[in-house]
Amino acid sequence: MDEERSPLRQLNEKPACHEPAEKSALSRLPVPSVKRPLPGKEQSAGQNSLRQPAKKRLLDQSDDKAPPNKRKMVSASVVGFKPRPPVMSQRPAVNPVYKTSAATVAGGPSRGAMKKPVAATSKPAAPSGVGAASRRPGWDLKGKMSDMQMKVSSYQEQVQNTKTQNRELREEAERARRELESLREEHSALLNKMRAYEMENQELSSLKRTLEMDLSRERALSAQRLQEVRELTQSNAEQTDKLHQGEMERRALHNTLLELKGNIRVFCRVRPLLDGGQQQSSFEIQPQDKTIVLVKTEESHIGKEKELHKYPFKFDHVFPPQCSQQQVFSEISLLVQSALDGYNVCSFAYGQTGSGKTYTMEGPDVLAGEEMGMIPRAVQQIFQAACKLREQGWEYQFTASFLEIYNETIRDLLVSNKTPKKMDYEIKRASPTADIRVTNLKYIPVSSEEEVLVLIKLAKQNRSTARTQVNDVSSRSHSVFQLRIEGKNAARDVSCNSILSLVDLAGSERVQKSQSTGDRLKEMKSINASLTNLGLVFSALASKDGFVPYRNCKLTYLLQDCLGGNSKTLMFVNISPEIESFSESLNSLRFASKVNECVIGTATANRK
Ligand code: ADP
Ligand code: MG
């Protein structure tokens, strides 16, 4: 009996092993000893339980291998299984115990399992359930069934949990994957960035290397250039010194040359026959253009024979009628250069009215082109030369004045009003060291050739206006253009100043005294006086007289600084070629040759 009850005992002994308390309680219910188990279910249950090991095996196999629902089906089929009649020899031994306990025990757990499936499954079912099942007697099919169900539901729950977990894990994995992906993307972006930075870095370092190389090359070059510049500066300074010395030597040589030629030089210029002019008087200009011979056939004193008279005159140069303005100027340009070197230069045009004085000095009305006279050409040369000398450190300032002396009265030709106020013009030397100037006269600073040309035009205009008003005063007045030149070479601490005077003298023609009265006589006397005085000044200078009559007339007084030891003088004697001008030409040539005989003392430059 004890042996038979052992399964119960087993249950009683281990009530709280892995089973719920309820379940254990059920198992401990008293087993009815009188009540026989009903044939049928119990029987079959008992029979079933007799076959339990085999069935269990079958169930276990199906349990283990089949899915939970399948397993349910299997246990159902086990419940409805119709047993074969039991083997009699086995019946007494097993029946009483197995029947009762099977009936009671089977109802308990199964109900419990049915009633509280949640409680059963809420615990970690798999291990307890499995453990309980393994301890359950083979006949406790319901219990087993319940165990199975518990197991199944536990498994289901586990499966559900696993599924949930799985889903969660999947989600997590998905998140992780996404995160990984984004991290990967980020990583690859960073990698790309890093590569770009690396490349940039490489480029920058190569650029840096190039720049460093360039810099060092530049440094080397600049050092070399600096050296070159130093050398050049030195050689430049030497060159400038040499140039300056050369320039000074040139000036000295130039002066010597002019001295050899004579500080007073006379050029003769014969005007061409003008349209409608009469027959040309005979004159010869000999080779080398230095001598002019006037030839005239005159009646002999006896009155029957004709005699050929020749009047030769030798000058520094004789210009035949066909000579151009440029050819004439080329002979005086050396003299003009002297004005920039610090020598006073004075050029006169002497001759009878109409012989070409104004044409020679100023040119025709149009002050440009081939026919430009000596004044504009001289001005042009001076400005060009001054520009070149600037390279050697020379800075020049120029002042122009233009006046007219008529009947010993001065008139400013640079006054622009048409009816100028009567001004008192007085020739004065402001101080013993100052140059001679005319009070109230316009001395206009000029800085270009064009500016001077404008002034010459104005003077021309003023002279021609006067001509219409006062019966051609211009031919009976002297016009004096002066350009004051002040040069400074600050670097060498040298300065020089000089005056270039270009004078268009009044007509030298003599007028019969008997025919002259009034103003005309006065004019004639005045002109004669000034021209005579000019001759006297030259001869006084030539004879080195202590006294030079500069102040005898306004012209010589005004030109005092430009006539004498400190100046170079050039006289043009203009000749009209017509036969009727013969005697005037002869007079002019005689006067000029007297001037030519004068040798004025050595000129010295006005240098400080
Ligand atoms: P002056 O001033 O001596 O009275 P001009 O210079 O007025 O004489 O000249 C008189 C005229 O002769 C002017 O019409 C001038 O143009 C002309 N003439 C003078 N010399 C020359 C020359 N070398 N070539 C051409 N024409 C000349
Ligand atoms: Mg004239």
XYZ file of C-alpha atoms and ligand atoms in Angstrom:
636
model
C 0.000 0.000 0.000
C 2.805 2.268 0.918
C 4.447 1.518 -2.297
C 1.239 2.299 -4.130
C 0.763 5.579 -2.325
C 4.233 6.649 -2.902
C 3.357 9.035 -5.688
C 1.027 10.877 -3.335
C 3.570 10.815 -0.681
C 5.934 12.182 -3.097
C 3.573 14.981 -3.705
C 2.931 15.453 0.025
C 6.524 15.407 0.911
C 7.351 18.019 -1.646
C 4.362 20.272 -1.648
C 6.013 23.490 -2.498
C 8.649 22.140 -4.749
C 7.720 23.789 -8.016
C 4.037 23.702 -7.974
C 1.581 26.290 -6.837
C 0.250 25.787 -3.265
C -3.286 25.323 -4.506
C -2.226 22.470 -6.686
C -0.444 20.780 -3.801
C -3.525 21.144 -1.630
C -5.613 19.444 -4.188
C -3.265 16.569 -4.339
C -3.541 16.054 -0.574
C -7.316 15.459 -0.569
C -8.349 12.084 1.184
C -8.669 9.267 -1.228
C -12.158 7.598 -0.964
C -11.570 3.969 -0.149
C -15.218 2.732 -0.560
C -16.196 4.484 -3.672
C -15.106 2.502 -6.558
C -14.123 4.403 -9.508
C -16.685 4.441 -12.257
C -15.937 2.216 -15.059
C -15.326 4.258 -18.095
C -13.388 7.374 -17.575
C -11.612 6.288 -14.411
C -11.170 2.823 -15.785
C -9.871 4.044 -18.899
C -7.878 6.479 -16.914
C -6.546 3.655 -14.839
C -5.988 1.658 -17.891
C -4.459 4.621 -19.468
C -2.255 5.065 -16.531
C -1.248 1.466 -16.798
C -0.114 2.186 -20.231
C 1.341 5.439 -19.094
C 5.010 4.902 -19.724
C 4.376 4.069 -23.346
C 1.816 6.832 -23.702
C 3.985 9.275 -21.884
C 6.739 8.501 -24.168
C 4.443 9.086 -27.048
C 3.207 12.332 -25.514
C 6.642 13.394 -24.533
C 7.794 12.786 -28.030
C 4.906 14.706 -29.461
C 5.312 17.349 -26.747
C 8.897 17.806 -27.410
C 8.677 17.819 -31.099
C 5.322 19.275 -31.960
C 4.433 22.910 -31.622
C 2.285 23.894 -28.563
C -1.088 23.756 -30.335
C -0.238 20.435 -31.861
C 0.649 19.151 -28.496
C -2.765 20.180 -27.217
C -4.380 18.095 -29.854
C -2.262 15.154 -28.959
C -3.241 15.353 -25.267
C -6.920 15.632 -26.281
C -6.724 12.511 -28.259
C -5.101 10.850 -25.296
C -8.052 11.829 -23.111
C -10.600 10.277 -25.489
C -8.568 7.158 -26.003
C -10.569 3.947 -25.633
C -8.517 1.400 -23.806
C -8.482 -2.248 -24.561
C -9.668 -4.501 -21.694
C -6.982 -4.647 -19.110
C -4.950 -7.710 -18.509
C -6.465 -9.386 -15.433
C -3.289 -10.383 -13.791
C -2.357 -6.741 -13.507
C -5.709 -5.367 -12.263
C -5.749 -6.187 -8.455
C -2.348 -4.867 -7.861
C -2.894 -1.482 -9.286
C -6.636 -0.763 -9.308
C -7.671 0.697 -5.860
C -4.908 3.139 -5.451
C -4.550 4.233 -8.988
C -8.296 4.684 -9.509
C -8.932 6.977 -6.582
C -5.854 8.967 -6.738
C -6.123 9.284 -10.458
C -9.634 10.628 -10.230
C -8.920 13.123 -7.526
C -5.544 14.177 -8.566
C -6.542 14.458 -12.153
C -9.410 16.821 -11.295
C -7.307 19.052 -9.088
C -4.482 20.268 -11.125
C -6.488 20.405 -14.275
C -9.055 22.653 -12.612
C -6.361 24.637 -11.020
C -4.674 24.964 -14.299
C -7.870 25.973 -15.961
C -8.881 28.378 -13.237
C -5.585 30.084 -12.876
C -3.751 29.863 -16.133
C -2.271 33.276 -15.611
C -0.839 32.348 -12.218
C 0.584 29.220 -13.723
C 2.111 31.043 -16.648
C 3.098 34.115 -14.708
C 5.931 32.165 -13.138
C 8.887 31.084 -15.163
C 6.931 28.100 -16.345
C 9.268 26.089 -18.395
C 11.610 24.797 -15.692
C 8.907 24.220 -12.964
C 6.424 22.763 -15.360
C 8.962 20.483 -16.826
C 10.149 19.513 -13.378
C 6.577 18.858 -12.169
C 5.733 16.801 -15.224
C 8.716 14.672 -14.762
C 7.635 13.960 -11.146
C 3.994 13.372 -11.964
C 2.926 9.707 -11.897
C 2.239 8.236 -15.195
C -1.504 7.919 -14.614
C -1.997 11.631 -13.864
C -2.945 12.415 -17.332
C -4.996 15.446 -16.411
C -2.199 16.725 -14.309
C 0.110 16.039 -17.111
C -2.372 17.573 -19.414
C -2.506 20.577 -17.177
C 1.244 20.530 -16.977
C 1.336 20.317 -20.667
C -1.101 23.148 -20.994
C 0.876 25.129 -18.531
C 3.955 24.212 -20.353
C 2.305 25.074 -23.630
C 0.998 28.357 -22.352
C 4.351 28.960 -20.765
C 5.976 28.191 -24.016
C 3.422 30.295 -25.780
C 4.094 33.039 -23.397
C 7.778 32.453 -23.812
C 7.270 32.408 -27.498
C 5.199 35.558 -27.177
C 7.850 37.063 -24.970
C 10.503 35.914 -27.283
C 8.514 37.296 -30.159
C 8.089 40.571 -28.327
C 11.708 40.455 -27.356
C 12.541 39.477 -30.832
C 10.474 42.328 -32.191
C 12.028 44.667 -29.716
C 15.405 43.315 -30.521
C 14.630 43.606 -34.179
C 13.472 47.129 -33.666
C 16.512 47.782 -31.619
C 18.590 46.083 -34.234
C 16.846 48.177 -36.858
C 17.509 51.292 -34.817
C 21.040 50.179 -34.258
C 21.313 49.432 -37.947
C 19.952 52.840 -38.817
C 22.173 54.394 -36.255
C 25.049 52.391 -37.630
C 24.098 53.457 -41.092
C 23.914 57.101 -40.102
C 27.147 56.664 -38.200
C 28.619 55.049 -41.256
C 27.368 57.902 -43.372
C 28.697 60.322 -40.850
C 31.918 58.403 -40.789
C 32.190 58.373 -44.527
C 31.318 62.096 -44.637
C 33.938 62.727 -42.012
C 36.313 60.521 -43.924
C 35.587 62.487 -47.080
C 36.000 65.697 -45.177
C 39.223 64.418 -43.729
C 40.420 63.433 -47.179
C 39.458 66.863 -48.487
C 41.301 68.453 -45.579
C 44.260 66.225 -46.232
C 44.252 67.183 -49.874
C 43.828 70.815 -48.962
C 46.579 70.425 -46.476
C 48.770 68.848 -49.102
C 47.964 71.630 -51.532
C 48.617 74.236 -48.890
C 51.883 72.708 -47.924
C 52.945 72.475 -51.544
C 51.844 76.093 -51.984
C 53.757 76.995 -48.876
C 56.821 75.259 -50.279
C 56.416 77.080 -53.595
C 55.937 80.368 -51.804
C 58.932 79.741 -49.628
C 60.974 78.969 -52.697
C 59.628 82.053 -54.450
C 60.318 84.125 -51.372
C 63.864 82.957 -51.104
C 64.328 83.490 -54.826
C 62.800 86.952 -54.516
C 65.040 87.712 -51.593
C 68.062 86.654 -53.549
C 66.855 88.657 -56.519
C 66.059 91.746 -54.495
C 69.469 91.561 -52.857
C 70.975 91.300 -56.301
C 68.821 94.149 -57.533
C 69.707 96.239 -54.544
C 73.336 95.700 -55.368
C 72.673 96.557 -58.990
C 70.754 99.649 -57.971
C 73.613 100.683 -55.700
C 76.077 100.176 -58.511
C 73.816 101.980 -60.927
C 73.283 104.840 -58.503
C 77.011 105.111 -58.054
C 77.701 104.966 -61.738
C 74.799 107.311 -62.315
C 76.291 109.787 -59.873
C 79.617 109.427 -61.624
C 77.921 109.867 -64.976
C 76.068 112.928 -63.699
C 79.327 114.346 -62.453
C 80.915 113.653 -65.781
C 77.899 115.080 -67.551
C 78.015 118.189 -65.446
C 81.711 118.564 -66.070
C 81.086 117.929 -69.750
C 78.350 120.533 -69.748
C 80.627 123.076 -68.092
C 83.408 122.253 -70.535
C 80.962 122.570 -73.409
C 79.905 126.005 -72.171
C 83.520 127.120 -71.853
C 84.384 125.789 -75.304
C 81.263 127.274 -76.758
C 82.195 130.622 -75.319
C 85.771 130.367 -76.624
C 84.416 129.523 -80.050
C 82.149 132.534 -80.029
C 84.959 134.707 -78.758
C 87.089 133.528 -81.647
C 84.251 134.421 -83.946
C 83.930 137.722 -82.124
C 81.467 138.757 -79.522
C 79.843 141.048 -81.964
C 78.929 139.430 -85.182
C 77.270 140.837 -88.248
C 75.149 138.893 -90.723
C 73.932 140.367 -93.962
C 70.634 139.196 -95.414
C 69.352 140.181 -98.814
C 65.615 140.045 -99.285
C 64.225 138.522 -102.477
C 62.520 140.750 -105.025
C 58.907 141.104 -104.099
C 55.970 140.829 -106.519
C 55.823 143.941 -108.653
C 59.321 144.860 -107.614
C 61.525 146.688 -110.002
C 64.812 145.598 -111.414
C 67.269 144.165 -109.072
C 70.451 146.048 -108.431
C 73.571 144.094 -109.186
C 75.389 142.578 -106.356
C 77.531 139.559 -106.019
C 77.784 137.248 -103.166
C 81.109 135.552 -103.178
C 81.982 131.987 -102.320
C 81.645 130.922 -98.714
C 78.855 133.462 -98.284
C 81.020 135.928 -96.463
C 81.323 138.845 -98.849
C 78.751 140.857 -100.648
C 79.807 143.164 -103.463
C 77.483 145.896 -104.544
C 78.108 146.815 -108.154
C 76.969 150.004 -109.789
C 77.688 151.554 -113.076
C 78.095 155.288 -112.562
C 78.853 158.080 -114.848
C 82.462 159.242 -114.710
C 83.310 162.626 -113.460
C 84.031 163.659 -117.002
C 80.491 162.714 -117.768
C 81.055 160.769 -120.981
C 82.271 157.359 -119.794
C 80.529 155.002 -117.523
C 82.463 153.543 -114.652
C 81.775 150.310 -112.843
C 81.934 150.745 -109.102
C 82.256 147.812 -106.741
C 81.602 148.042 -103.022
C 82.710 144.923 -101.246
C 81.683 144.244 -97.652
C 82.834 141.333 -95.564
C 80.669 139.978 -92.816
C 80.449 136.900 -90.645
C 77.855 135.565 -93.008
C 75.904 136.781 -96.039
C 72.513 135.225 -96.762
C 71.405 135.439 -100.387
C 67.700 136.074 -101.170
C 66.792 132.431 -101.509
C 67.950 131.587 -97.986
C 65.231 130.198 -95.766
C 64.445 131.266 -92.223
C 65.752 127.917 -91.001
C 69.122 128.423 -92.715
C 69.431 131.852 -91.147
C 68.491 130.533 -87.726
C 71.009 127.691 -87.872
C 73.727 130.342 -87.903
C 72.444 132.071 -84.797
C 71.361 129.037 -82.780
C 74.815 128.775 -81.156
C 74.319 132.262 -79.849
C 70.868 131.422 -78.550
C 72.374 128.452 -76.700
C 74.706 130.924 -74.978
C 71.679 132.639 -73.461
C 70.877 129.422 -71.562
C 74.492 129.140 -70.473
C 74.272 132.503 -68.709
C 75.413 134.968 -71.370
C 73.428 138.015 -72.364
C 72.590 137.803 -76.008
C 71.380 140.658 -78.126
C 70.348 140.518 -81.738
C 69.443 143.529 -83.874
C 67.925 143.833 -87.286
C 69.187 146.937 -89.031
C 68.135 148.205 -92.411
C 65.870 150.487 -94.323
C 62.109 150.114 -94.137
C 60.922 147.166 -96.224
C 64.305 145.427 -96.263
C 62.955 142.476 -94.263
C 63.863 143.278 -90.637
C 60.492 142.327 -89.203
C 60.292 139.307 -91.494
C 63.652 138.146 -90.204
C 62.965 138.748 -86.524
C 59.343 137.714 -86.255
C 58.377 136.197 -89.573
C 55.200 136.898 -91.493
C 51.902 137.207 -89.669
C 51.449 133.465 -89.285
C 53.800 132.575 -86.454
C 54.313 128.986 -87.428
C 55.818 126.756 -90.044
C 58.692 127.353 -92.377
C 58.528 131.134 -92.213
C 58.835 131.458 -88.473
C 61.243 134.251 -87.621
C 64.226 134.316 -85.291
C 62.262 135.276 -82.151
C 59.887 132.268 -82.161
C 62.695 129.951 -83.259
C 65.001 131.189 -80.498
C 62.204 130.749 -77.943
C 61.563 127.232 -79.226
C 65.213 126.292 -78.962
C 65.534 127.734 -75.472
C 62.559 125.790 -74.101
C 63.743 122.573 -75.715
C 67.283 122.993 -74.396
C 65.984 123.899 -70.926
C 63.944 120.702 -70.941
C 67.061 118.647 -71.690
C 69.129 120.468 -69.084
C 66.478 119.579 -66.486
C 67.839 116.024 -66.596
C 71.114 117.416 -65.283
C 69.369 119.175 -62.433
C 68.825 122.574 -64.039
C 65.536 124.341 -63.396
C 64.714 127.436 -65.437
C 62.300 130.302 -65.050
C 61.451 132.602 -67.911
C 59.986 136.091 -68.044
C 58.989 137.834 -71.252
C 58.565 141.504 -72.064
C 57.902 143.273 -75.337
C 58.119 147.045 -75.832
C 58.404 149.678 -78.502
C 60.468 152.874 -78.502
C 59.059 155.578 -80.684
C 60.377 159.126 -80.504
C 62.165 158.200 -77.301
C 58.915 157.100 -75.723
C 58.346 153.564 -74.419
C 55.126 151.710 -75.170
C 54.264 148.305 -73.688
C 53.283 145.919 -76.458
C 51.910 143.321 -74.020
C 49.047 145.461 -72.778
C 45.861 143.726 -73.804
C 43.380 146.666 -73.561
C 42.716 148.354 -76.809
C 43.023 151.834 -75.332
C 45.741 151.441 -72.693
C 46.205 154.032 -69.999
C 49.127 156.357 -70.512
C 51.727 154.914 -68.244
C 54.991 156.400 -67.186
C 57.687 154.008 -68.340
C 61.082 154.672 -66.916
C 64.271 152.733 -67.507
C 65.854 151.934 -64.142
C 68.294 149.741 -62.359
C 66.647 149.002 -59.023
C 69.961 148.266 -57.285
C 73.617 148.160 -58.360
C 73.409 144.388 -58.712
C 69.946 144.329 -60.295
C 69.346 144.232 -64.018
C 67.951 147.201 -65.916
C 64.160 147.169 -66.079
C 61.356 149.448 -67.203
C 58.945 150.608 -64.514
C 55.277 149.722 -65.099
C 56.220 147.401 -67.949
C 54.666 143.942 -68.051
C 57.159 141.202 -67.303
C 55.165 138.053 -67.888
C 56.385 134.691 -66.565
C 56.223 132.071 -69.295
C 56.820 128.360 -69.192
C 56.281 127.228 -72.746
C 56.917 128.170 -76.305
C 53.174 128.442 -76.932
C 52.764 131.031 -74.213
C 55.488 133.160 -75.750
C 53.931 132.859 -79.206
C 50.681 134.214 -77.798
C 52.582 137.246 -76.468
C 54.367 137.810 -79.783
C 50.991 137.752 -81.550
C 49.644 140.285 -79.070
C 52.652 142.561 -79.642
C 52.242 142.266 -83.407
C 48.599 143.186 -83.050
C 49.425 146.183 -80.876
C 52.001 147.398 -83.377
C 49.666 147.041 -86.358
C 46.860 148.850 -84.477
C 49.235 151.709 -83.921
C 50.183 151.671 -87.575
C 46.658 152.442 -88.749
C 46.251 155.121 -86.147
C 49.573 156.896 -86.407
C 50.640 156.409 -89.987
C 52.887 153.345 -89.795
C 54.743 154.141 -86.654
C 56.115 150.614 -86.629
C 58.718 151.333 -89.287
C 59.914 154.306 -87.323
C 60.084 152.654 -83.958
C 62.348 150.101 -82.355
C 60.699 147.043 -80.971
C 62.468 145.118 -78.227
C 61.551 141.586 -77.188
C 63.322 140.371 -74.058
C 63.324 136.958 -72.453
C 64.863 136.827 -69.010
C 66.268 133.429 -68.157
C 67.020 132.294 -64.617
C 68.588 128.868 -64.192
C 69.348 126.972 -60.998
C 71.102 123.713 -60.365
C 70.342 123.113 -56.694
C 72.321 119.865 -56.535
C 75.464 121.610 -57.734
C 74.632 124.904 -56.069
C 75.047 126.743 -59.330
C 72.785 129.368 -60.830
C 72.866 131.578 -63.873
C 70.746 134.328 -65.323
C 70.745 136.061 -68.617
C 68.681 138.148 -71.014
C 67.951 137.322 -74.597
C 67.082 140.562 -76.465
C 65.787 140.538 -80.005
C 65.455 143.981 -81.493
C 63.684 145.074 -84.653
C 65.186 148.523 -85.258
C 63.438 151.459 -86.876
C 64.011 151.957 -90.589
C 67.501 153.272 -91.144
C 66.614 155.268 -94.270
C 67.653 158.825 -94.308
C 65.102 161.407 -95.127
C 65.997 164.598 -96.879
C 66.271 167.200 -94.145
C 64.776 169.810 -96.379
C 61.650 167.670 -96.887
C 61.170 166.852 -93.246
C 59.124 169.038 -91.004
C 57.221 168.688 -87.772
C 56.722 165.181 -86.439
C 58.529 163.568 -89.328
C 61.609 165.637 -88.630
C 61.366 164.819 -84.968
C 61.067 161.100 -85.760
C 63.984 161.261 -88.126
C 66.151 163.004 -85.599
C 65.161 160.533 -82.959
C 65.869 157.495 -85.145
C 69.102 158.922 -86.379
C 70.135 159.744 -82.854
C 69.442 156.279 -81.527
C 71.037 154.429 -84.448
C 74.007 156.764 -84.396
C 74.299 156.275 -80.686
C 74.151 152.500 -81.127
C 77.137 152.813 -83.466
C 78.889 155.028 -80.952
C 78.294 152.520 -78.160
C 79.797 149.724 -80.281
C 82.861 151.781 -81.194
C 83.308 152.883 -77.577
C 83.141 149.249 -76.492
C 85.546 148.249 -79.234
C 88.054 150.972 -78.454
C 87.719 150.016 -74.777
C 86.986 153.595 -73.871
C 86.210 154.061 -70.277
C 83.033 155.867 -71.192
C 80.269 154.189 -73.174
C 77.396 156.557 -74.060
C 74.616 154.124 -73.123
C 72.372 156.778 -71.656
C 72.299 158.972 -74.721
C 69.177 157.262 -75.955
C 66.543 154.961 -74.558
C 67.512 152.044 -76.788
C 71.141 151.801 -75.668
C 70.211 152.565 -72.083
C 67.660 149.774 -72.086
C 70.149 147.376 -73.692
C 73.093 148.446 -71.534
C 73.443 145.006 -69.901
C 73.256 143.295 -73.259
C 75.865 145.386 -75.037
C 79.300 145.124 -73.599
C 81.816 142.846 -72.039
C 79.210 140.543 -70.666
C 77.244 139.944 -73.809
C 77.218 138.516 -77.240
C 75.841 140.700 -79.970
C 74.555 139.849 -83.379
C 73.513 142.342 -85.966
C 71.500 141.506 -89.058
C 71.894 144.035 -91.797
C 68.902 143.663 -94.067
C 69.216 144.713 -97.674
C 66.506 145.471 -100.212
C 67.580 144.187 -103.621
C 65.853 146.851 -105.732
C 67.976 149.306 -107.752
C 66.358 152.331 -106.144
C 67.409 151.060 -102.693
C 71.044 151.004 -103.740
C 72.210 154.042 -101.771
C 70.310 152.963 -98.632
C 71.784 149.493 -98.960
C 75.214 151.034 -99.302
C 74.628 153.097 -96.149
C 73.387 150.118 -94.211
C 76.374 148.025 -95.286
C 78.741 150.793 -94.330
C 77.192 151.080 -90.880
C 77.215 147.316 -90.406
C 80.824 146.954 -91.475
C 81.789 149.563 -88.920
C 80.011 147.547 -86.275
C 81.714 144.441 -87.599
C 85.087 146.020 -87.087
C 84.341 146.354 -83.395
C 85.781 143.680 -81.209
C 84.050 143.764 -77.902
C 85.889 142.487 -74.835
C 85.648 138.929 -73.603
C 82.233 137.943 -72.358
C 81.829 136.247 -68.989
C 78.806 134.294 -68.021
C 76.559 135.723 -65.317
C 77.154 132.824 -62.958
C 77.103 132.694 -59.236
P 60.874 145.888 -92.563
O 60.444 145.298 -91.306
O 62.328 145.961 -92.664
O 60.190 147.150 -92.863
P 59.451 143.734 -93.649
O 59.962 142.630 -92.827
O 58.157 144.289 -93.290
O 60.467 144.877 -93.703
O 59.442 143.168 -95.135
C 58.866 143.833 -96.129
C 58.151 142.877 -97.027
O 59.106 141.988 -97.603
C 57.172 142.050 -96.293
O 56.043 141.867 -97.101
C 57.886 140.743 -96.097
O 56.990 139.699 -96.078
C 58.766 140.660 -97.295
N 60.017 139.972 -97.048
C 61.045 140.427 -96.328
N 62.076 139.545 -96.310
C 61.665 138.467 -96.992
C 62.274 137.215 -97.321
N 63.490 136.879 -96.931
N 61.545 136.351 -98.067
C 60.316 136.651 -98.494
N 59.689 137.832 -98.210
C 60.344 138.733 -97.478
Mg 59.471 146.137 -89.862
